C-alpha positions in Angstrom: 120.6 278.1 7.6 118.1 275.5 8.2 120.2 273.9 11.3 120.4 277.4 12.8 117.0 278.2 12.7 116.3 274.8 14.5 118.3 275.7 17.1 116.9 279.1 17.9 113.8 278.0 18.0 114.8 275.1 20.0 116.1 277.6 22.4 112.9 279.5 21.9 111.3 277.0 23.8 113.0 277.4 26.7 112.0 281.5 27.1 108.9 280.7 25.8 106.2 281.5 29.2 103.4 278.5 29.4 100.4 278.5 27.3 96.9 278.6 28.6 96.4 276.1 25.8 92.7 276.9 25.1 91.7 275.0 22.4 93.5 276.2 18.9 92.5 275.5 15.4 95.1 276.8 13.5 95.9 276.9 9.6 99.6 275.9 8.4 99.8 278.4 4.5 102.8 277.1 2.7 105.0 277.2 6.0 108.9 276.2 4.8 110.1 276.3 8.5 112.1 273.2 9.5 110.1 273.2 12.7 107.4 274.9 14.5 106.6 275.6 18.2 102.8 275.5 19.0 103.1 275.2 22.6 104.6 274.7 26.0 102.6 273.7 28.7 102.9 271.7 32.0 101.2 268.7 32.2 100.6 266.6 35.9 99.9 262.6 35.8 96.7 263.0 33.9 97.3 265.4 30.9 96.3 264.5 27.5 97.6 265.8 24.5 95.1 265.7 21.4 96.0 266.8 17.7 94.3 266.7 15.0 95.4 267.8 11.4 93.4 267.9 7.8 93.8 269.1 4.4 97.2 268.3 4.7 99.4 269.2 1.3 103.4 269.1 1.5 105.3 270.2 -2.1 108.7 269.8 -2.9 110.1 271.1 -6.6 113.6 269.5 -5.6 113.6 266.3 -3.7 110.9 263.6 -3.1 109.0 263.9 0.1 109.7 261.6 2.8 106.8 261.4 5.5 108.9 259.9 8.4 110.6 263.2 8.1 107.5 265.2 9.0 105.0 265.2 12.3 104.6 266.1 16.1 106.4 265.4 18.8 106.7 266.4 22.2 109.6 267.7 24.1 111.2 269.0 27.9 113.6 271.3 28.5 116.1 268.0 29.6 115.7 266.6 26.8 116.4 270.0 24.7 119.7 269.9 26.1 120.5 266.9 25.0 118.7 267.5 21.2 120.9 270.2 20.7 124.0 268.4 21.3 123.0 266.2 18.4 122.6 268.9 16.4 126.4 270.2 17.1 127.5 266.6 16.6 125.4 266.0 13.3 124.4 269.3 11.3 122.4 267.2 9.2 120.5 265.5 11.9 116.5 265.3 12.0 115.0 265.9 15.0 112.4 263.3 13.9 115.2 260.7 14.3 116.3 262.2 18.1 115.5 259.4 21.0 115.2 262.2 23.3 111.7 263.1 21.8 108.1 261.8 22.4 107.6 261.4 18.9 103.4 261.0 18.8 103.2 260.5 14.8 104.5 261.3 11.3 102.8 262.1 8.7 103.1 258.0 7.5 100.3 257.8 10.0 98.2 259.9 7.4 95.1 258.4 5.7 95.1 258.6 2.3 94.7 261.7 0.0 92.2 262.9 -0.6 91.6 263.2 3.1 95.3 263.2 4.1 93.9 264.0 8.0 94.8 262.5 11.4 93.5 262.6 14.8 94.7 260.9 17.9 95.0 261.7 21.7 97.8 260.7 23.9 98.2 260.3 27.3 100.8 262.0 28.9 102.9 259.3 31.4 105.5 261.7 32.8 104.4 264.9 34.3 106.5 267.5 33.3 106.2 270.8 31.0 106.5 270.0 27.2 107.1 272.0 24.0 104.8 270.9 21.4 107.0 271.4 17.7 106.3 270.2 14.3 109.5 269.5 12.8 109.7 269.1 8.6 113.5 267.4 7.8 112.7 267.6 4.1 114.8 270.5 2.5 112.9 273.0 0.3 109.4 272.0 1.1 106.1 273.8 1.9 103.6 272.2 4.2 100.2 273.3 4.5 97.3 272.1 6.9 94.7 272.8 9.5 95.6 271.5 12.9 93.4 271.6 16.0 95.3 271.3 19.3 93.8 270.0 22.9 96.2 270.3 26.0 94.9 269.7 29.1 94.7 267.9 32.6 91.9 265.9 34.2 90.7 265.4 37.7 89.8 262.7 39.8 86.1 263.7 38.4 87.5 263.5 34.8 87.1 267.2 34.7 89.2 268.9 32.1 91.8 271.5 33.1 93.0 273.8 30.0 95.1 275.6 32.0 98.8 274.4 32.2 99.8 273.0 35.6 101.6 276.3 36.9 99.0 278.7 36.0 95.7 276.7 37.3 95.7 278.8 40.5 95.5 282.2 38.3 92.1 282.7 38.3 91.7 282.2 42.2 94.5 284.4 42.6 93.3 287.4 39.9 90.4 287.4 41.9 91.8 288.1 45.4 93.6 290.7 44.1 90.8 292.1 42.2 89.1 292.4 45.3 91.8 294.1 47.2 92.1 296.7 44.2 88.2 297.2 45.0 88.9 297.7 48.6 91.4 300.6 48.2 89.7 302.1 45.4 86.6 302.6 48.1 89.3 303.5 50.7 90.7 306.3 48.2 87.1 308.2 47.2 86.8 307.9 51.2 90.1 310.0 51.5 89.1 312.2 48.7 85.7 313.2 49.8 87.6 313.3 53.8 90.1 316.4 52.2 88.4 318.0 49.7 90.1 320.9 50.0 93.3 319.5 49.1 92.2 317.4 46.0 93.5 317.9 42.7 93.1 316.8 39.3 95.9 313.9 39.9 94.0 312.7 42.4 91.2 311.6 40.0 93.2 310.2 37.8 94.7 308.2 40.5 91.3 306.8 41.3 90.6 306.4 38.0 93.3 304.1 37.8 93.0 301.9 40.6 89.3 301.5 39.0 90.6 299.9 35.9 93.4 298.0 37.9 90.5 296.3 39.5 88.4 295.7 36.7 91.7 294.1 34.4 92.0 291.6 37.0 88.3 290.8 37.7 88.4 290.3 33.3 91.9 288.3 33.8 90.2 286.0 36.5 86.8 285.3 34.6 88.8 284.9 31.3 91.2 282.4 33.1 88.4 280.4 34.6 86.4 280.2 31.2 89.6 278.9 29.8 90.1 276.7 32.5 87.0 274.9 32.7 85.8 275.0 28.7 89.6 276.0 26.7 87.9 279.0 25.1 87.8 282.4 27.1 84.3 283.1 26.0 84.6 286.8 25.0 86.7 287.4 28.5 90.3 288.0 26.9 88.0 291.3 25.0 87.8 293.1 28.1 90.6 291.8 29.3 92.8 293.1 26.8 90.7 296.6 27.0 91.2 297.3 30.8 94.7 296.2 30.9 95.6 298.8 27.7 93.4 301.5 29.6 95.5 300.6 33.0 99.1 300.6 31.1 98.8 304.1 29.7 97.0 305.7 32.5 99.7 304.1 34.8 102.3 305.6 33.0 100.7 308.7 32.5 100.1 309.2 36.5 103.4 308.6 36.9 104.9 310.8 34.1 102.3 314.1 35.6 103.3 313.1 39.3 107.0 313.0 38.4 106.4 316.5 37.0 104.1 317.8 39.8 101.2 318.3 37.5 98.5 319.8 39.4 99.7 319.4 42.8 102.6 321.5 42.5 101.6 323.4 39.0 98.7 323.7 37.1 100.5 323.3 33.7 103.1 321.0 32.1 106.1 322.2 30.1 106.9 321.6 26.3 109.1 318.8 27.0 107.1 317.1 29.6 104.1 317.3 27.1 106.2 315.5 24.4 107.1 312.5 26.8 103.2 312.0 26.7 103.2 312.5 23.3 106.2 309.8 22.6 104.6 307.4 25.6 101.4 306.8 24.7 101.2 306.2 21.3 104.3 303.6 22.1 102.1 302.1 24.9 99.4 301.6 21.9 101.8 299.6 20.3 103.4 298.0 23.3 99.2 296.7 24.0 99.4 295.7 20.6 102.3 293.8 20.6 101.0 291.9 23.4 97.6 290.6 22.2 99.6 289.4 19.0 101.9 287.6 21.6 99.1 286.1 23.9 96.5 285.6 21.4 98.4 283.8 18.1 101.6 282.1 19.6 104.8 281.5 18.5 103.5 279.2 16.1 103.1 282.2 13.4 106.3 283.6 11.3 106.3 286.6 13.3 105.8 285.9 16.5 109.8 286.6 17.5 109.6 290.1 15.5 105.9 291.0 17.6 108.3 289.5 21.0 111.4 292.0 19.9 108.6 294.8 19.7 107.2 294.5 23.0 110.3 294.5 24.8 111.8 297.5 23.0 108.8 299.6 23.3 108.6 298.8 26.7 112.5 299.5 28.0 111.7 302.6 26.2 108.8 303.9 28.0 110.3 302.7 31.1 113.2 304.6 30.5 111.0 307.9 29.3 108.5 308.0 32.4 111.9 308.8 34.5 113.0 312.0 32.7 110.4 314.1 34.3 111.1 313.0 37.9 114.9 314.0 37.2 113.9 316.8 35.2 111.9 317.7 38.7 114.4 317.2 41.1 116.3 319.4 39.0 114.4 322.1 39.2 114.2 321.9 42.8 117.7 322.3 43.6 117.8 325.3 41.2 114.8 326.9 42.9 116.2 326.1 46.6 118.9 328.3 45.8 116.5 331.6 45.4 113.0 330.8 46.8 114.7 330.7 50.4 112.1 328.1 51.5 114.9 325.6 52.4 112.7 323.1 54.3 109.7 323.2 52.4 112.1 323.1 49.0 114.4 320.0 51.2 110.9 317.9 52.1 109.9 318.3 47.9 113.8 317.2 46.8 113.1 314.1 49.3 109.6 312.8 48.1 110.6 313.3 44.8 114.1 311.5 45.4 111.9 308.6 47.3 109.4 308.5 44.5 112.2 308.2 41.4 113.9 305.1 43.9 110.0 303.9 44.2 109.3 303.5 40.3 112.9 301.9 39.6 112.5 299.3 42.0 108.9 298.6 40.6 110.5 298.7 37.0 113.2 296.5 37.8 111.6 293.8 39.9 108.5 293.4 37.5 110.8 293.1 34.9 114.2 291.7 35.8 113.1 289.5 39.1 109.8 287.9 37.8 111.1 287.2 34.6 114.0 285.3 36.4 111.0 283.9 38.7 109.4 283.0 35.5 113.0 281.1 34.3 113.9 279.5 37.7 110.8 278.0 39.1 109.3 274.6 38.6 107.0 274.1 36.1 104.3 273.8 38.4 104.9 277.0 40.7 104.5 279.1 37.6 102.3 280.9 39.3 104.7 282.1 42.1 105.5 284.5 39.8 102.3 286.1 38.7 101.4 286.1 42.1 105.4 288.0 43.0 104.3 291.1 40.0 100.9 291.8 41.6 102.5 291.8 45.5 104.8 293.9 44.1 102.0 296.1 42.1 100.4 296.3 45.0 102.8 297.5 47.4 103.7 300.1 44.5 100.1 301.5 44.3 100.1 301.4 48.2 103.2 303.6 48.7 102.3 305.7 45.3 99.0 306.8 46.6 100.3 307.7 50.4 103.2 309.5 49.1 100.9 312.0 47.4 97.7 311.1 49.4 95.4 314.7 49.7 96.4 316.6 53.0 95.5 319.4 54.4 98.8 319.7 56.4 101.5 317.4 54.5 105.6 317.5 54.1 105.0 321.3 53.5 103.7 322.3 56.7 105.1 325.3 58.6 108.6 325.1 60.1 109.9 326.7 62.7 113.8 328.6 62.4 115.7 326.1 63.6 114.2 323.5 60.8 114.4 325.9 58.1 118.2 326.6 59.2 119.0 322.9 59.7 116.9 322.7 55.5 119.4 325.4 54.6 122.6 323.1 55.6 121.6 320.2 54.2 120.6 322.0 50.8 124.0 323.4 50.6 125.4 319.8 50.2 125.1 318.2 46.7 121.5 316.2 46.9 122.3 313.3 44.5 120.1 310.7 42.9 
């Protein structure tokens, strides 16, 4: 049982996204786990990695302790590889005892109870992206302590950098984007206020949203560069984390009412349409929830796996809810082209709504499926390629979103003349498939 768990989390490790490693003071309660991931994150030439642990206690009812068999120790994903083959070789094998760790101290190094505390920095001399574990080989044991955790980079100016050597470009780059989010929400009142005749309710909300798309990533750069330059956010990561919840359900609610036509096409929405809101949103409160317990403790705590398994189910759900009322639209348009005799204006709905369901899977899929793999594939210090690849593609999104069902006096549903309609009619006849 023991061996397995090491290995999952040892695996773990490699899924596991890089901290921004503010600075952590955590406390250890009578934790039995053979070992203990506190952090990954990418150091260049000059990082430093400081610990420091107190009111250290470790109690065994069945074995003596042995304190070689406890302590920190740093670790790549090269040398994981090659961990875990000791581990199928030996069973029985302590990772304290591997040669393919940087071992930085065992709890020998201790001073005496009782202060039983340590504290020492280490230079990093390889640059790479490390896992920082605590590993405890002694069966049937609980440890308890207070550790404090400092990983960072300096600059030629001996500046510290708290941000891992991937993700240092973030808050540059949440910012740019914060500014372009600015710049089409003025562009959108503009178009609002240019056909006011033709706005609807869904039009507000739209603007509403692109206001609080803007301000999550203004909160995301500040809370970035606080972290950055001083490892603590400074009260950022607050609004942060309250923009980006507003901006997750109002995202999905936009495009659950535009997939049903909600006050553009009617002024109403249906029972079943009302209960996808009803399912979606509280789901996106746990979804928000999941993720502040996943960016804000670490993997460190018992249940950081169970808060991980959360997030992604809730979120494959609500991904696959928001598509029901498109279908559930394009549906109801076929059925009504076949009495309304409107063929054109019925055809030119059938093929926004057609473009708009291939518009949100592509979205869904490549901020999901692509950057994740982006996430997996690039070097340790292009981590930011991919943060940078989910807002390009956010952006295009909101950009083709918000023309598709920009306000128009004179849109797809213009006036047609007979040979249009009849042309409308011919094509409606064959089967219009997703």
């Amino acid at each position: 049982m023991t061996t397995t768990f090491t290995v999952f989390l040892l695996l773990l490790s490699l899924l596991t996204s890089p901290s921004t490693a503010e600075i952590k003071s955590l406390k250890i309660q009578s934790d039995y786990r053979p070992m203990i991931l506190f952090e990954k994150f990418g150091f260049t030439r000059t990082g430093v990695a400081s610990i420091a642990i107190s009111a250290v206690s470790v109690t065994s009812s069945v074995s003596d302790i042995d304190p070689s068999h406890l302590g920190f120790f740093l670790l790549t994903e090269e040398s994981l590889i090659q961990v875990l083959i000791e581990y199928q070789e030996n069973p029985n094998f302590c990772v304290m005892d591997s040669k393919f760790i940087s071992l930085l101290f065992t709890f020998r190094d201790l001073s005496p109870p009782p202060d039983s505390s340590f504290n020492e920095s280490y230079p990093i001399k390889y640059p790479n992206e490390y896992s920082l574990f605590f590993a405890n080989c002694n069966p049937d044991s609980l440890v308890t302590m207070d550790v404090r955790t400092e990983l960072y980079n300096t600059d030629g100016d001996n500046k510290r950098d708290y941000l891992s050597a991937g993700l240092t470009q973030l808050p540059f780059l949440y910012f740019v984007f914060s500014i372009a989010y600015f710049c089409f929400l003025g562009f959108w009142i503009g178009e609002l206020k240019k056909h006011k005749e033709s706005v609807h309710r869904i039009h507000i909300l739209m603007g509403v949203l692109l206001a609080m798309k803007a301000l999550n990533l203004i909160c995301a750069a500040e809370d970035k560069h606080y972290v950055k330059v001083t490892g603590t956010p400074h009260g950022w990561d607050v609004l942060f984390y309250i923009f980006q919840f507003i901006r997750v359900v109002l995202l999905f609610t936009v495009i659950i009412l535009i997939g049903t036509g909600w006050s553009f096409l009617k002024p109403f929405l249906q029972e079943r349409e009302k209960k996808i809101l009803i399912i979606v949103i509280p789901l996106q409160v746990l979804a928000n929830i999941a993720s502040i317990v996943i960016d804000e403790t670490g993997p460190f705590i018992k249940d950081w796996v169970t808060w991980n398994q959360v997030f992604l189910l809730v979120d494959i759900i609500c991904c696959c809810a928001i598509m029901f009322p498109i279908i559930w639209s394009i549906r109801s348009l076929r059925e009504t082209s076949k009495t309304d005799g409107k063929a054109a204006r019925t055809l030119a709905k059938l093929t926004l709504f057609r473009q708009f369901y291939v518009l949100v899977i592509g979205y869904l899929y490549f901020t999901r499926i692509i950057v994740f793999a982006l996430r997996t594939i690039a070097a340790y210090n292009y981590q930011w390629v991919a943060n940078a690849a989910e807002e390009v593609a956010s952006v295009v999104f909101y950009i083709v979103m918000f023309y598709m069902f920009r306000p128009m006096e004179t849109n797809q549903y213009f006036i047609i003349d007979d040979e249009e309609e009849e042309a409308a009619e011919v094509a409606l006849k064959q089967e219009f498939e997703l």
